[in-house]
Amino acid sequence: MITIDYTDRRPLYEQIADKLAKLMLSGVFPPNEKLPSVRSLATELSVNPNTISRAYSELEREGYIYSVVGRGSFVSGTDAIIDGEKAKLTEQIQEEIKKAVSLGILREELEKILDEEYKEG
Amino acid sequence: MITIDYTDRRPLYEQIADKLAKLMLSGVFPPNEKLPSVRSLATELSVNPNTISRAYSELEREGYIYSVVGRGSFVSGTDAIIDGEKAKLTEQIQEEIKKAVSLGILREELEKILDEEYKEG
DNA sequence: TAAGTGTATTAAGTTACTTAATACACTTAT
DNA sequence: ATAAGTGTATTAAGTAACTTAATACACTTA
């Protein structure tokens, strides 16, 4: 479900939180769905439970999930926020692509990046 | 000339290299201009000379500057600087596209932006 | 009651970054 | 020639964030 990329410079908890967020946004974990328990996900990823706990804390702080002692962690509905972020990010990307064009970066270069990032991962 | 932002999560050498790069691109340091010496900039920023040395090494690796023992460090020609800037912008775009993917933005949306910006004319 | 849940604490280990103190070979100015 | 200034390299030590490890607690569920 999640694979850890050890070439990634970011801390594990951040990387795991990001991938979980992506899974939630892609619908693998719909709103109110129960996430894997801290201990089970730690075992699955061969990582310390504290690391998962921190990843979940970050996700909770960002509004993606909510956790209840004794019950588990659950996906919260964040669709409105996400739509806003999408629009903002899209504008940002367009600005950077404008800079790329003026610097003479070829479209093929950017297509190559799209191939990488939209590969599955 | 340069101020250090201690809320920035990146390492000092990277932050300093970035700001120097921007100064070069904005023309504050024209091609072939002599940069501050490792020791003087270290003193000015209250930072260890090794940290400046590493920042300069990064800039040299990226083609922004060239260094000569006994003489100093100098801004490279415009072409080299632009190459460095291209590399940096490409990295930035890749980061944003990563975010786009995790937000569920479809590839087609980004292709549409590319169509707009790379339209001939 | 037993097992599973999130959360908290303390300790130890790891890694990258940073500082510090030197040293070297070289260039420039005196 | 001498002194000062240059980039670069090395070794050591310190710092901070991250990670692992071992427990413990309060709670919920089967």
PDB file of N, CA, C and O (backbone and C1' of nucleotides) in Angstrom, chain A residues 3-12 15 19 116-117, chain B residues 94-95 98, chain C residues 16:
ATOM      1  N   THR A   3       5.073   2.399   0.020  1.00  0.00           N
ATOM      2  CA  THR A   3       6.485   2.004  -0.009  1.00  0.00           C
ATOM      3  C   THR A   3       7.330   3.210   0.366  1.00  0.00           C
ATOM      4  O   THR A   3       7.040   4.341  -0.033  1.00  0.00           O
ATOM      5  N   ILE A   4       8.369   2.943   1.133  1.00  0.00           N
ATOM      6  CA  ILE A   4       9.236   4.024   1.597  1.00  0.00           C
ATOM      7  C   ILE A   4      10.389   4.235   0.619  1.00  0.00           C
ATOM      8  O   ILE A   4      11.013   3.289   0.167  1.00  0.00           O
ATOM      9  N   ASP A   5      10.620   5.504   0.278  1.00  0.00           N
ATOM     10  CA  ASP A   5      11.697   5.855  -0.652  1.00  0.00           C
ATOM     11  C   ASP A   5      12.880   6.405   0.152  1.00  0.00           C
ATOM     12  O   ASP A   5      12.839   7.522   0.644  1.00  0.00           O
ATOM     13  N   TYR A   6      13.918   5.592   0.254  1.00  0.00           N
ATOM     14  CA  TYR A   6      15.043   5.996   1.097  1.00  0.00           C
ATOM     15  C   TYR A   6      15.979   6.991   0.409  1.00  0.00           C
ATOM     16  O   TYR A   6      16.940   7.459   0.993  1.00  0.00           O
ATOM     17  N   THR A   7      15.699   7.312  -0.858  1.00  0.00           N
ATOM     18  CA  THR A   7      16.462   8.374  -1.516  1.00  0.00           C
ATOM     19  C   THR A   7      15.799   9.728  -1.246  1.00  0.00           C
ATOM     20  O   THR A   7      16.360  10.770  -1.554  1.00  0.00           O
ATOM     21  N   ASP A   8      14.602   9.676  -0.678  1.00  0.00           N
ATOM     22  CA  ASP A   8      13.882  10.903  -0.341  1.00  0.00           C
ATOM     23  C   ASP A   8      14.556  11.562   0.861  1.00  0.00           C
ATOM     24  O   ASP A   8      14.817  10.925   1.865  1.00  0.00           O
ATOM     25  N   ARG A   9      14.847  12.863   0.733  1.00  0.00           N
ATOM     26  CA  ARG A   9      15.592  13.553   1.774  1.00  0.00           C
ATOM     27  C   ARG A   9      14.722  13.893   2.983  1.00  0.00           C
ATOM     28  O   ARG A   9      15.221  14.181   4.056  1.00  0.00           O
ATOM     29  N   ARG A  10      13.417  13.850   2.788  1.00  0.00           N
ATOM     30  CA  ARG A  10      12.527  14.230   3.878  1.00  0.00           C
ATOM     31  C   ARG A  10      12.452  13.143   4.947  1.00  0.00           C
ATOM     32  O   ARG A  10      12.714  11.974   4.669  1.00  0.00           O
ATOM     33  N   PRO A  11      12.077  13.545   6.191  1.00  0.00           N
ATOM     34  CA  PRO A  11      11.914  12.547   7.247  1.00  0.00           C
ATOM     35  C   PRO A  11      10.815  11.541   6.919  1.00  0.00           C
ATOM     36  O   PRO A  11       9.878  11.851   6.177  1.00  0.00           O
ATOM     37  N   LEU A  12      10.946  10.350   7.493  1.00  0.00           N
ATOM     38  CA  LEU A  12       9.980   9.279   7.220  1.00  0.00           C
ATOM     39  C   LEU A  12       8.553   9.696   7.526  1.00  0.00           C
ATOM     40  O   LEU A  12       7.641   9.450   6.729  1.00  0.00           O
ATOM     41  N   GLN A  15       7.139  11.807   4.829  1.00  0.00           N
ATOM     42  CA  GLN A  15       6.946  11.038   3.600  1.00  0.00           C
ATOM     43  C   GLN A  15       5.713  10.144   3.701  1.00  0.00           C
ATOM     44  O   GLN A  15       4.896  10.062   2.769  1.00  0.00           O
ATOM     45  N   LYS A  19       2.131  10.315   1.574  1.00  0.00           N
ATOM     46  CA  LYS A  19       1.577   9.216   0.778  1.00  0.00           C
ATOM     47  C   LYS A  19       0.173   8.842   1.241  1.00  0.00           C
ATOM     48  O   LYS A  19      -0.698   8.502   0.428  1.00  0.00           O
ATOM     49  N   GLU A 116       7.602  10.998 -15.285  1.00  0.00           N
ATOM     50  CA  GLU A 116       8.100  10.460 -14.014  1.00  0.00           C
ATOM     51  C   GLU A 116       7.033  10.487 -12.935  1.00  0.00           C
ATOM     52  O   GLU A 116       6.769   9.484 -12.271  1.00  0.00           O
ATOM     53  N   GLU A 117       6.443  11.654 -12.762  1.00  0.00           N
ATOM     54  CA  GLU A 117       5.558  11.854 -11.610  1.00  0.00           C
ATOM     55  C   GLU A 117       4.192  11.201 -11.760  1.00  0.00           C
ATOM     56  O   GLU A 117       3.541  10.897 -10.770  1.00  0.00           O
TER      57      GLU A 117
ATOM     58  N   GLN B  94       9.368  20.291 -10.716  1.00  0.00           N
ATOM     59  CA  GLN B  94       9.139  18.890 -10.378  1.00  0.00           C
ATOM     60  C   GLN B  94       8.504  18.758  -8.996  1.00  0.00           C
ATOM     61  O   GLN B  94       7.596  17.954  -8.791  1.00  0.00           O
ATOM     62  N   GLU B  95       8.977  19.577  -8.047  1.00  0.00           N
ATOM     63  CA  GLU B  95       8.399  19.541  -6.710  1.00  0.00           C
ATOM     64  C   GLU B  95       6.913  19.885  -6.742  1.00  0.00           C
ATOM     65  O   GLU B  95       6.097  19.238  -6.079  1.00  0.00           O
ATOM     66  N   LYS B  98       4.858  17.168  -8.169  1.00  0.00           N
ATOM     67  CA  LYS B  98       4.645  16.121  -7.164  1.00  0.00           C
ATOM     68  C   LYS B  98       3.434  16.457  -6.310  1.00  0.00           C
ATOM     69  O   LYS B  98       2.580  15.615  -6.046  1.00  0.00           O
TER      70      LYS B  98
ATOM     71  P    DA C  16      23.947  11.276   6.300  1.00  0.00           P
ATOM     72  O5'  DA C  16      23.605  12.821   6.511  1.00  0.00           O
ATOM     73  C5'  DA C  16      22.248  13.234   6.472  1.00  0.00           C
ATOM     74  C4'  DA C  16      22.134  14.676   6.931  1.00  0.00           C
ATOM     75  C3'  DA C  16      23.085  15.635   6.224  1.00  0.00           C
ATOM     76  O3'  DA C  16      22.375  16.809   5.857  1.00  0.00           O
ATOM     77  C1'  DA C  16      23.413  15.748   8.584  1.00  0.00           C
TER      78       DA C  16
END
